[in-house]
Amino acid sequence: MLFVSLEGRGALVDVKSSGVIRNYQLQSVYQYGCTFCPMSGTIAVPQLNNCLTMFSTETQQPASRSFTPDPVSCSVCTTDGVFLLCGTVSGLILVWNLMSGQLLRKIKAHQRRITCLSLSFDSSYVASGSEDSLCKLWVLEDLVGFKQKEVHATRVFSGHSLSVNTLTFFHSSPLVATGSSDKTCRIISAITGEQMKLMAVGDPVTSLAIDEDDGVLAIGTSSGFISFNPLTSSAPMGSATVVKPPKDVNPSPVVYLEFTPGATGKLLSASENSIFVEYTKIGQVVREFFPRQKQKTLSCCRVPVLSTAVARQPSVPLAKNPLDIGSDSYTLFLTVAKHVVKKRPRTVEEENEDASTRGRIEETREKIKELSRLKEEVQQKITLLSQKSN
């Protein structure tokens, strides 16, 4: 199945039958905003109004809604479905625990919008691409763990001159393919950060996909072209197959590419003008697997068919801030007794001293009262004398 985010709505599509299983109501999302969460069987759809909605594959109503600290531009979920990683428009990487809803990390990863995130197939590395032209590699264990207070990228690749629009890991080797607006696609090592291969493309690269055997790299461009590049050592240079967009529509960027699993897997593609085409690995058109739509296609993500017998983890709301005390439960293990200050008993000398002090105070008060009375009498006599003189 395939989740398709169009302008104003979403649709869950059966690729085999080309039918719409379920429709959803949603707002605009970024190209790599949607991702599937296998533990809860939901699709995470971060929208531009800072709202991240979890849509269930079984019902039309949202499973949960949460507000994020920053608009999310891309997301990826770990293969076990426990952690959700999101990139934001201000360059943050947010890491949530989907079982508790707790925000574990809030890292300033890039200076500009993070355009794409990718998780290695062995769940050891995370790659991030940004409009600041950088590609950074992170260790997943550092991002989701509490051993380190500060997390830094293990490798930073700065070979691109413009925005990194898309990236993907190889299946069986620690390599990352990146595509950029500088009209190049580069293959870099996740271990050393060195560039292994450079491929020049005639247009800005908008999407990438690698088949299960790591033998073919599909590159989608902003003008709708898709090139199938063999990666085997025996393939001659310049042997890529380039497929043009359909002639009956205006060219538009390719927003989604993904090979289906299996040795005979097909390439599913979607363009911004809602043309959904299935290709073979050598670039031959198989069919259009979804009817053309009037709305623009913004984002797509593959939804595997899960067994109904598998128990699903309920979708919980996501915390907006790290360690949100108002939404988490805590267990009291130890209490500390309150420190009580006891007064020292007074001695006889102190009591006698206090008594004499109180006596002097009372004597002073009596003198003050006597002086006040004398003052009033003097004022009265002065008043009488002044009246007689008049």
PDB file of C-alpha atoms in Angstrom, residues 211-216 259-267 280-282:
ATOM      1  CA  ASP A 211      17.028  -1.488  -5.282  1.00  0.00           C
ATOM      2  CA  GLU A 212      17.333  -4.314  -2.757  1.00  0.00           C
ATOM      3  CA  ASP A 213      20.507  -5.691  -4.376  1.00  0.00           C
ATOM      4  CA  ASP A 214      22.266  -2.290  -4.417  1.00  0.00           C
ATOM      5  CA  GLY A 215      22.624  -2.727  -8.153  1.00  0.00           C
ATOM      6  CA  VAL A 216      20.515   0.146  -9.499  1.00  0.00           C
ATOM      7  CA  PHE A 259      11.739  -0.004  -5.145  1.00  0.00           C
ATOM      8  CA  THR A 260       9.338  -2.702  -3.989  1.00  0.00           C
ATOM      9  CA  PRO A 261      10.950  -5.593  -2.042  1.00  0.00           C
ATOM     10  CA  GLY A 262      12.226  -8.662  -3.857  1.00  0.00           C
ATOM     11  CA  ALA A 263      14.677  -9.514  -6.596  1.00  0.00           C
ATOM     12  CA  THR A 264      12.114  -8.603  -9.249  1.00  0.00           C
ATOM     13  CA  GLY A 265      11.062  -5.459  -7.440  1.00  0.00           C
ATOM     14  CA  LYS A 266       9.530  -2.627  -9.405  1.00  0.00           C
ATOM     15  CA  LEU A 267      10.152   1.091  -9.015  1.00  0.00           C
ATOM     16  CA  THR A 280      11.031  -2.176 -14.128  1.00  0.00           C
ATOM     17  CA  LYS A 281      14.634  -1.966 -12.951  1.00  0.00           C
ATOM     18  CA  ILE A 282      15.781  -1.157 -16.470  1.00  0.00           C
TER      19      ILE A 282
END
